Amino acid sequence: MVKVIESSFRVVDEINPQRIMQKLEQIGRVSHQSGSKITPTSADKFIGDRLKKDADGIAHDGLLEHELLTVQFVCDRKTSHQLVRYRIASFCQESSRYCNYDAGIPVINPPYWSQYSDSYKVWLRVMQQVEDGYNELRALGNQPEAAALVLTNSTKTEVFASLNFRSWRNVFRQRCGKRADLGIRQLMTGLRDYLRGVLPVIFGDV
């Protein structure tokens, strides 16, 4: 029986909000040589002001590029194809060429249908057919890289993505809106909400 699992994310880096905010303030103040104005509580306001658009409609958020965040995503391959389009990011992804799915092909539970709907039943039947076809190809002596040709976009994959804070803000703007595909929207909305909680000054307005 095909194994259906849920998509998920895991923040790899240990986030120290105080350290991050103080570092970014120190970096941001170098342009005006205003480091003498740094106090134990000045970082939030300073960075918050940098993220607001000025009279010319420009947000001075370039300093956010000095902090990097790595996240591990477990998702379907359809979602991963959208994620890896961000060329400014660094990625490492599970390879269907080298991974052996003889023990079963895990697939991601689709967010589009109820598990009791006819559409979901059709999808589940097709997933079972894919797994059966993969197993038949392997039984015929084909290597995993050849048998992988029958895998679908629903196949589970793991992706590590490393982006700076400014780029994560851009990802959230593009992938958390109602026009975004539901699969990646669920993942990114969850990650955005998590980051809002730990770094509200940086992600609270996204």
Tab-separated table of C-alpha atoms in Angstrom:
chain	number	residue	atom	x	y	z
A	1	MET	CA	0.000	0.000	0.000
A	2	VAL	CA	1.344	3.408	-0.972
A	3	LYS	CA	2.450	5.536	1.988
A	4	VAL	CA	0.832	9.000	2.220
A	5	ILE	CA	2.593	11.573	4.421
A	6	GLU	CA	2.127	15.253	5.225
A	7	SER	CA	4.362	18.050	3.971
A	8	SER	CA	6.429	19.827	6.622
A	9	PHE	CA	9.318	22.185	7.291
A	10	ARG	CA	12.105	22.351	9.859
A	11	VAL	CA	14.281	25.376	10.581
A	12	VAL	CA	17.827	24.024	10.706
A	13	ASP	CA	19.547	27.043	12.249
A	14	GLU	CA	19.249	27.959	15.901
A	15	ILE	CA	17.668	31.418	15.915
A	16	ASN	CA	18.940	33.864	18.521
A	17	PRO	CA	16.754	36.958	18.009
A	18	GLN	CA	18.850	39.260	20.200
A	19	ARG	CA	22.107	38.327	18.495
A	20	ILE	CA	20.576	38.682	15.034
A	21	MET	CA	19.034	42.075	15.699
A	22	GLN	CA	22.202	43.469	17.286
A	23	LYS	CA	24.333	42.202	14.405
A	24	LEU	CA	22.046	43.745	11.792
A	25	GLU	CA	21.943	47.056	13.631
A	26	GLN	CA	25.741	47.163	13.782
A	27	ILE	CA	25.906	46.494	10.038
A	28	GLY	CA	23.165	48.974	9.194
A	29	ARG	CA	24.710	51.853	11.113
A	30	VAL	CA	28.066	51.704	9.340
A	31	SER	CA	26.821	53.722	6.360
A	32	HIS	CA	26.201	56.793	8.534
A	33	GLN	CA	28.819	55.916	11.151
A	34	SER	CA	26.148	56.091	13.845
A	35	GLY	CA	27.408	53.200	15.948
A	36	SER	CA	27.610	55.475	18.993
A	37	LYS	CA	23.806	55.458	19.087
A	38	ILE	CA	23.619	51.712	19.727
A	39	THR	CA	22.016	50.833	23.044
A	40	PRO	CA	20.865	47.486	24.494
A	41	THR	CA	17.338	48.224	23.197
A	42	SER	CA	17.903	50.246	20.026
A	43	ALA	CA	18.038	47.426	17.459
A	44	ASP	CA	14.310	46.797	17.000
A	45	LYS	CA	13.456	50.410	16.219
A	46	PHE	CA	16.494	50.935	14.007
A	47	ILE	CA	15.806	47.863	11.862
A	48	GLY	CA	12.069	48.473	11.817
A	49	ASP	CA	12.690	51.968	10.456
A	50	ARG	CA	14.977	50.564	7.736
A	51	LEU	CA	12.196	48.260	6.537
A	52	LYS	CA	9.680	51.074	6.161
A	53	LYS	CA	9.534	52.766	2.790
A	54	ASP	CA	10.921	56.291	2.706
A	55	ALA	CA	9.503	59.314	0.871
A	56	ASP	CA	10.771	57.871	-2.416
A	57	GLY	CA	9.025	54.535	-1.791
A	58	ILE	CA	12.279	52.731	-1.053
A	59	ALA	CA	12.860	50.318	1.832
A	60	HIS	CA	16.490	50.133	2.928
A	61	ASP	CA	16.345	46.413	3.593
A	62	GLY	CA	19.644	45.394	2.021
A	63	LEU	CA	21.167	44.841	5.459
A	64	LEU	CA	18.922	41.764	5.809
A	65	GLU	CA	21.119	40.020	3.262
A	66	HIS	CA	23.744	39.598	5.991
A	67	GLU	CA	21.684	36.952	7.818
A	68	LEU	CA	21.142	33.488	6.320
A	69	LEU	CA	18.481	30.940	7.243
A	70	THR	CA	18.464	27.271	6.219
A	71	VAL	CA	15.192	25.339	6.190
A	72	GLN	CA	14.491	21.688	5.443
A	73	PHE	CA	11.280	21.061	3.505
A	74	VAL	CA	9.490	17.747	3.068
A	75	CYS	CA	7.136	18.218	0.144
A	76	ASP	CA	6.010	16.794	-3.171
A	77	ARG	CA	8.133	17.246	-6.274
A	78	LYS	CA	5.602	19.632	-7.808
A	79	THR	CA	6.176	21.987	-4.889
A	80	SER	CA	9.944	21.507	-4.974
A	81	HIS	CA	9.997	22.538	-8.643
A	82	GLN	CA	8.528	25.907	-7.615
A	83	LEU	CA	10.926	26.295	-4.707
A	84	VAL	CA	14.144	25.715	-6.639
A	85	ARG	CA	13.292	28.475	-9.115
A	86	TYR	CA	14.766	30.940	-6.632
A	87	ARG	CA	18.216	31.174	-8.190
A	88	ILE	CA	19.582	33.339	-5.378
A	89	ALA	CA	19.171	30.428	-2.955
A	90	SER	CA	21.380	27.428	-2.248
A	91	PHE	CA	19.655	24.058	-2.485
A	92	CYS	CA	20.354	20.417	-1.785
A	93	GLN	CA	17.609	17.977	-2.809
A	94	GLU	CA	16.900	14.277	-2.496
A	95	SER	CA	17.841	12.503	-5.735
A	96	SER	CA	15.350	10.095	-7.282
A	97	ARG	CA	18.234	8.792	-9.382
A	98	TYR	CA	20.167	7.418	-6.438
A	99	CYS	CA	17.383	6.779	-3.892
A	100	ASN	CA	15.920	3.290	-3.892
A	101	TYR	CA	12.140	3.122	-3.398
A	102	ASP	CA	11.879	-0.664	-3.299
A	103	ALA	CA	10.443	-0.416	0.222
A	104	GLY	CA	7.633	1.812	-1.021
A	105	ILE	CA	7.193	5.201	-2.656
A	106	PRO	CA	6.164	7.846	-0.109
A	107	VAL	CA	3.825	10.476	-1.527
A	108	ILE	CA	2.659	13.786	-0.077
A	109	ASN	CA	-0.968	14.118	0.952
A	110	PRO	CA	-2.499	16.547	-1.578
A	111	PRO	CA	-4.087	19.678	-0.083
A	112	TYR	CA	-6.684	20.002	-2.836
A	113	TRP	CA	-9.206	17.341	-1.859
A	114	SER	CA	-10.862	15.747	1.145
A	115	GLN	CA	-9.718	12.182	1.754
A	116	TYR	CA	-13.354	11.122	1.311
A	117	SER	CA	-13.815	12.767	-2.101
A	118	ASP	CA	-13.935	10.930	-5.414
A	119	SER	CA	-10.982	12.993	-6.675
A	120	TYR	CA	-8.814	11.845	-3.774
A	121	LYS	CA	-9.761	8.217	-4.429
A	122	VAL	CA	-8.727	8.597	-8.081
A	123	TRP	CA	-5.420	10.141	-7.023
A	124	LEU	CA	-4.734	7.370	-4.500
A	125	ARG	CA	-5.485	4.677	-7.081
A	126	VAL	CA	-3.044	6.264	-9.532
A	127	MET	CA	-0.366	6.501	-6.829
A	128	GLN	CA	-0.735	2.773	-6.193
A	129	GLN	CA	-0.417	2.091	-9.920
A	130	VAL	CA	2.784	4.142	-10.011
A	131	GLU	CA	4.255	2.184	-7.124
A	132	ASP	CA	3.295	-1.102	-8.787
A	133	GLY	CA	4.889	0.032	-12.051
A	134	TYR	CA	8.094	1.085	-10.273
A	135	ASN	CA	8.308	-2.290	-8.541
A	136	GLU	CA	7.764	-4.122	-11.838
A	137	LEU	CA	10.573	-2.172	-13.507
A	138	ARG	CA	12.916	-2.940	-10.627
A	139	ALA	CA	11.942	-6.628	-10.757
A	140	LEU	CA	12.946	-6.600	-14.433
A	141	GLY	CA	16.439	-5.585	-13.387
A	142	ASN	CA	16.241	-1.831	-13.996
A	143	GLN	CA	18.346	0.470	-11.835
A	144	PRO	CA	16.559	3.072	-9.646
A	145	GLU	CA	17.515	5.873	-12.064
A	146	ALA	CA	15.561	4.125	-14.844
A	147	ALA	CA	12.592	3.058	-12.723
A	148	ALA	CA	12.336	6.666	-11.437
A	149	LEU	CA	10.909	7.694	-14.817
A	150	VAL	CA	7.453	6.606	-13.644
A	151	LEU	CA	7.507	8.691	-10.453
A	152	THR	CA	4.920	11.456	-10.250
A	153	ASN	CA	4.880	15.039	-8.963
A	154	SER	CA	3.273	13.715	-5.770
A	155	THR	CA	6.401	11.778	-4.831
A	156	LYS	CA	7.875	12.948	-1.541
A	157	THR	CA	11.190	14.768	-1.683
A	158	GLU	CA	13.380	16.601	0.812
A	159	VAL	CA	14.981	19.946	0.060
A	160	PHE	CA	17.351	22.067	2.121
A	161	ALA	CA	17.050	25.736	1.146
A	162	SER	CA	19.399	28.494	2.340
A	163	LEU	CA	18.389	32.104	1.698
A	164	ASN	CA	19.158	35.409	3.335
A	165	PHE	CA	16.412	37.186	5.263
A	166	ARG	CA	15.679	39.665	2.484
A	167	SER	CA	15.149	36.806	0.032
A	168	TRP	CA	12.900	34.905	2.456
A	169	ARG	CA	10.709	38.026	2.674
A	170	ASN	CA	10.451	38.003	-1.101
A	171	VAL	CA	9.547	34.296	-1.144
A	172	PHE	CA	6.777	34.886	1.381
A	173	ARG	CA	5.333	37.765	-0.654
A	174	GLN	CA	5.174	35.559	-3.730
A	175	ARG	CA	4.141	32.237	-2.176
A	176	CYS	CA	1.812	33.111	0.707
A	177	GLY	CA	-0.813	34.939	-1.331
A	178	LYS	CA	-4.089	33.459	-2.523
A	179	ARG	CA	-2.840	33.221	-6.109
A	180	ALA	CA	0.018	30.921	-5.099
A	181	ASP	CA	-0.292	27.172	-5.561
A	182	LEU	CA	-1.919	25.657	-2.483
A	183	GLY	CA	0.895	23.186	-1.791
A	184	ILE	CA	3.701	25.725	-1.533
A	185	ARG	CA	1.382	28.294	0.071
A	186	GLN	CA	0.713	25.984	3.022
A	187	LEU	CA	4.433	25.347	3.549
A	188	MET	CA	5.489	28.986	3.249
A	189	THR	CA	2.631	30.359	5.314
A	190	GLY	CA	3.601	28.030	8.140
A	191	LEU	CA	7.249	29.050	7.936
A	192	ARG	CA	6.367	32.747	7.687
A	193	ASP	CA	4.130	32.555	10.749
A	194	TYR	CA	6.880	30.802	12.685
A	195	LEU	CA	9.395	33.508	11.788
A	196	ARG	CA	6.880	36.212	12.636
A	197	GLY	CA	6.824	34.806	16.137
A	198	VAL	CA	10.595	34.711	16.684
A	199	LEU	CA	11.632	37.748	14.584
A	200	PRO	CA	8.559	40.026	14.447
A	201	VAL	CA	10.455	43.162	13.439
A	202	ILE	CA	11.882	41.468	10.342
A	203	PHE	CA	8.941	39.313	9.252
A	204	GLY	CA	5.910	40.808	10.985
A	205	ASP	CA	4.960	43.040	8.064
A	206	VAL	CA	5.123	40.349	5.356
